[in-house]
Amino acid sequence: MQSIPLTVNGNSREIPLNGESSLGDLLDYLRNAYTSETNCISSIRIDGEEISESAEKALAPLPISELRSIEVSTAHPRELAQATLQDMIEFCEPLITRAKIAGEEFRADGHPSRDLASLVDGISTFIEALQGARQILNIRSGALPSVDLLEADLTSIMKDAVSFYEEGHIDYVAELLSDYLVKNLEEWRTDGVPALMRARDS
């Protein structure tokens, strides 16, 4: 058994993998070892840098022997869900800004396809985080009708925006982004996400 440069919550750990095993093998092992109803991995740092999900996939084939350090932090799933919801409140502001900018460009007869794509990606990330937090906090559909309505509206707005953009209905896309989407995101920030943060096993 080779010693791996691994710490979990600041404590050194040894695992039954050799240096030729891949980072992907190590991460699979760690998730099995540190995922339960009361524990989950909250962050992974490779050589001092926290890695994203996309970076993790890219680095997965890398042999462990080529890494200088692997730092893993864990948290209670509910704590992680609450932290995610807090981040979502802060994330609303840049999404609102993107929506306003894209809407203004459409109204000026522009075609900000890059801005629209970035906005769609941001909203997708927002929805994924929302659904993950709801699952961890056991907030079932129907438990918070106002939140369910906000989520349905958000999904509908983004679907319509993409459809009407592809069909060339630029004026309507501008209205959806500048008015309806901005209003929806503002309601998430002030009402929707805070309601989720207050909810428990609804």
CSV table of C-alpha atoms in Angstrom, one decimal:
chain,number,residue,atom,x,y,z
A,1,MET,CA,0.0,0.0,0.0
A,2,GLN,CA,1.4,3.3,-1.0
A,3,SER,CA,0.9,6.4,1.1
A,4,ILE,CA,-1.3,8.9,-0.8
A,5,PRO,CA,-0.9,12.7,-0.1
A,6,LEU,CA,-4.5,12.9,1.2
A,7,THR,CA,-6.2,14.8,4.0
A,8,VAL,CA,-9.9,14.7,5.0
A,9,ASN,CA,-11.0,17.7,7.0
A,10,GLY,CA,-7.3,18.4,7.8
A,11,ASN,CA,-6.5,14.9,9.0
A,12,SER,CA,-4.0,12.7,7.0
A,13,ARG,CA,-5.5,9.5,5.6
A,14,GLU,CA,-4.2,6.4,3.9
A,15,ILE,CA,-6.2,4.4,1.5
A,16,PRO,CA,-5.8,1.0,-0.2
A,17,LEU,CA,-4.8,2.3,-3.6
A,18,ASN,CA,-1.4,2.4,-5.3
A,19,GLY,CA,0.2,5.3,-7.1
A,20,GLU,CA,-0.8,4.0,-10.5
A,21,SER,CA,-4.5,4.2,-9.6
A,22,SER,CA,-6.2,7.2,-11.1
A,23,LEU,CA,-7.7,10.3,-9.5
A,24,GLY,CA,-11.1,9.0,-10.6
A,25,ASP,CA,-10.5,5.8,-8.7
A,26,LEU,CA,-9.6,7.8,-5.6
A,27,LEU,CA,-12.6,10.0,-5.9
A,28,ASP,CA,-14.9,7.0,-6.3
A,29,TYR,CA,-13.4,5.5,-3.2
A,30,LEU,CA,-13.8,8.7,-1.2
A,31,ARG,CA,-17.4,9.2,-2.2
A,32,ASN,CA,-18.2,5.6,-1.1
A,33,ALA,CA,-16.4,6.1,2.2
A,34,TYR,CA,-17.6,9.5,3.1
A,35,THR,CA,-21.2,9.7,1.8
A,36,SER,CA,-24.0,8.8,4.2
A,37,GLU,CA,-27.2,10.3,5.6
A,38,THR,CA,-25.1,12.5,7.9
A,39,ASN,CA,-22.0,13.1,5.8
A,40,CYS,CA,-21.1,14.1,2.2
A,41,ILE,CA,-18.1,15.6,0.4
A,42,SER,CA,-18.4,19.4,0.2
A,43,SER,CA,-15.2,20.3,-1.6
A,44,ILE,CA,-12.1,18.7,-3.2
A,45,ARG,CA,-8.8,20.5,-3.7
A,46,ILE,CA,-6.1,19.1,-5.9
A,47,ASP,CA,-2.6,20.6,-5.4
A,48,GLY,CA,-4.2,23.5,-3.5
A,49,GLU,CA,-6.9,24.4,-6.0
A,50,GLU,CA,-10.5,23.5,-5.6
A,51,ILE,CA,-11.8,21.7,-8.6
A,52,SER,CA,-15.2,22.0,-10.3
A,53,GLU,CA,-17.2,19.0,-11.6
A,54,SER,CA,-16.0,19.6,-15.2
A,55,ALA,CA,-12.3,19.8,-14.0
A,56,GLU,CA,-12.8,16.7,-12.0
A,57,LYS,CA,-13.9,14.8,-15.1
A,58,ALA,CA,-10.9,16.1,-17.1
A,59,LEU,CA,-8.4,15.2,-14.3
A,60,ALA,CA,-10.0,11.8,-13.6
A,61,PRO,CA,-7.4,9.7,-15.6
A,62,LEU,CA,-4.4,11.3,-13.9
A,63,PRO,CA,-2.3,8.9,-11.8
A,64,ILE,CA,-2.4,9.6,-8.1
A,65,SER,CA,1.4,9.5,-8.1
A,66,GLU,CA,1.6,12.7,-10.1
A,67,LEU,CA,-0.4,14.7,-7.5
A,68,ARG,CA,1.2,16.7,-4.7
A,69,SER,CA,-1.8,16.9,-2.5
A,70,ILE,CA,-5.5,16.0,-2.3
A,71,GLU,CA,-7.6,17.8,0.3
A,72,VAL,CA,-11.2,16.7,1.0
A,73,SER,CA,-13.7,18.5,3.1
A,74,THR,CA,-17.0,17.0,4.3
A,75,ALA,CA,-20.2,18.4,5.8
A,76,HIS,CA,-23.6,17.3,6.9
A,77,PRO,CA,-25.8,17.2,3.8
A,78,ARG,CA,-28.3,19.6,5.4
A,79,GLU,CA,-25.5,22.1,6.2
A,80,LEU,CA,-24.3,21.8,2.6
A,81,ALA,CA,-27.9,22.3,1.3
A,82,GLN,CA,-28.3,25.5,3.4
A,83,ALA,CA,-24.9,26.8,2.1
A,84,THR,CA,-26.0,26.1,-1.4
A,85,LEU,CA,-29.3,28.0,-0.9
A,86,GLN,CA,-27.4,31.0,0.5
A,87,ASP,CA,-25.1,30.9,-2.5
A,88,MET,CA,-28.2,30.8,-4.7
A,89,ILE,CA,-29.5,34.1,-3.2
A,90,GLU,CA,-26.2,35.8,-4.1
A,91,PHE,CA,-26.2,34.1,-7.5
A,92,CYS,CA,-29.6,35.7,-8.4
A,93,GLU,CA,-28.0,39.2,-8.8
A,94,PRO,CA,-25.6,38.3,-11.6
A,95,LEU,CA,-28.3,36.3,-13.3
A,96,ILE,CA,-30.6,39.4,-13.1
A,97,THR,CA,-27.9,41.5,-14.6
A,98,ARG,CA,-27.3,39.1,-17.4
A,99,ALA,CA,-31.0,38.9,-18.2
A,100,LYS,CA,-31.3,42.7,-18.3
A,101,ILE,CA,-28.3,43.1,-20.6
A,102,ALA,CA,-29.5,40.4,-23.0
A,103,GLY,CA,-33.0,41.9,-23.1
A,104,GLU,CA,-31.6,45.4,-23.8
A,105,GLU,CA,-29.5,44.0,-26.6
A,106,PHE,CA,-32.4,42.2,-28.2
A,107,ARG,CA,-34.5,45.5,-27.9
A,108,ALA,CA,-31.6,47.3,-29.7
A,109,ASP,CA,-32.0,44.8,-32.6
A,110,GLY,CA,-29.0,42.8,-31.6
A,111,HIS,CA,-28.7,39.1,-31.4
A,112,PRO,CA,-26.7,38.4,-28.2
A,113,SER,CA,-26.5,34.6,-28.8
A,114,ARG,CA,-23.5,34.3,-26.5
A,115,ASP,CA,-25.1,36.2,-23.7
A,116,LEU,CA,-28.3,34.1,-24.1
A,117,ALA,CA,-26.3,30.9,-24.0
A,118,SER,CA,-24.4,32.1,-20.9
A,119,LEU,CA,-27.8,33.0,-19.3
A,120,VAL,CA,-29.3,29.6,-20.1
A,121,ASP,CA,-26.3,27.9,-18.6
A,122,GLY,CA,-26.5,30.0,-15.4
A,123,ILE,CA,-30.3,29.3,-15.1
A,124,SER,CA,-29.6,25.5,-15.6
A,125,THR,CA,-27.0,25.6,-12.8
A,126,PHE,CA,-29.5,27.5,-10.6
A,127,ILE,CA,-32.3,24.9,-11.2
A,128,GLU,CA,-29.9,22.0,-10.6
A,129,ALA,CA,-28.8,23.5,-7.3
A,130,LEU,CA,-32.4,24.2,-6.3
A,131,GLN,CA,-33.5,20.6,-7.0
A,132,GLY,CA,-30.5,19.2,-5.2
A,133,ALA,CA,-31.2,21.3,-2.1
A,134,ARG,CA,-34.9,20.3,-2.2
A,135,GLN,CA,-34.0,16.7,-2.3
A,136,ILE,CA,-31.5,16.9,0.6
A,137,LEU,CA,-33.9,18.9,2.7
A,138,ASN,CA,-36.8,16.5,1.8
A,139,ILE,CA,-39.0,19.3,0.6
A,140,ARG,CA,-41.5,17.5,-1.6
A,141,SER,CA,-43.4,18.9,-4.5
A,142,GLY,CA,-46.6,20.5,-3.2
A,143,ALA,CA,-45.1,21.3,0.2
A,144,LEU,CA,-44.3,24.9,-0.8
A,145,PRO,CA,-46.8,25.9,-3.5
A,146,SER,CA,-45.3,29.4,-4.0
A,147,VAL,CA,-41.9,27.9,-4.6
A,148,ASP,CA,-43.3,25.3,-7.0
A,149,LEU,CA,-45.0,28.1,-9.0
A,150,LEU,CA,-41.7,30.1,-9.2
A,151,GLU,CA,-39.9,27.0,-10.4
A,152,ALA,CA,-42.5,26.2,-13.0
A,153,ASP,CA,-42.5,29.8,-14.2
A,154,LEU,CA,-38.7,29.9,-14.4
A,155,THR,CA,-38.7,26.7,-16.5
A,156,SER,CA,-41.4,28.0,-18.8
A,157,ILE,CA,-39.8,31.4,-19.3
A,158,MET,CA,-36.5,29.9,-20.3
A,159,LYS,CA,-38.1,27.3,-22.6
A,160,ASP,CA,-40.1,30.1,-24.3
A,161,ALA,CA,-37.1,32.4,-24.6
A,162,VAL,CA,-35.1,29.7,-26.4
A,163,SER,CA,-38.0,28.7,-28.6
A,164,PHE,CA,-38.9,32.3,-29.7
A,165,TYR,CA,-35.2,33.1,-30.2
A,166,GLU,CA,-34.9,30.2,-32.6
A,167,GLU,CA,-38.1,31.3,-34.4
A,168,GLY,CA,-36.8,34.9,-34.7
A,169,HIS,CA,-39.4,36.6,-32.4
A,170,ILE,CA,-36.8,38.9,-30.9
A,171,ASP,CA,-39.2,41.4,-29.4
A,172,TYR,CA,-40.9,38.8,-27.3
A,173,VAL,CA,-37.5,37.3,-26.2
A,174,ALA,CA,-36.5,40.8,-25.0
A,175,GLU,CA,-39.8,41.1,-23.0
A,176,LEU,CA,-39.3,37.6,-21.5
A,177,LEU,CA,-35.8,38.3,-20.4
A,178,SER,CA,-36.0,42.0,-19.3
A,179,ASP,CA,-39.4,41.7,-17.6
A,180,TYR,CA,-40.6,38.2,-16.8
A,181,LEU,CA,-37.3,36.6,-16.0
A,182,VAL,CA,-36.0,39.5,-14.0
A,183,LYS,CA,-39.2,39.5,-11.9
A,184,ASN,CA,-39.0,35.8,-11.4
A,185,LEU,CA,-35.3,35.9,-10.2
A,186,GLU,CA,-36.1,38.8,-7.9
A,187,GLU,CA,-38.8,36.8,-6.3
A,188,TRP,CA,-36.5,33.8,-5.9
A,189,ARG,CA,-34.0,36.1,-4.1
A,190,THR,CA,-36.5,37.8,-1.8
A,191,ASP,CA,-39.1,35.0,-1.3
A,192,GLY,CA,-38.4,31.6,-2.9
A,193,VAL,CA,-35.0,30.7,-1.7
A,194,PRO,CA,-35.6,32.1,1.8
A,195,ALA,CA,-38.7,30.0,2.0
A,196,LEU,CA,-36.7,26.9,1.2
A,197,MET,CA,-34.1,27.8,3.8
A,198,ARG,CA,-36.8,28.0,6.5
A,199,ALA,CA,-38.4,24.7,5.4
A,200,ARG,CA,-37.6,21.3,7.1
A,201,ASP,CA,-39.0,17.9,6.0
A,202,SER,CA,-42.1,19.7,4.6
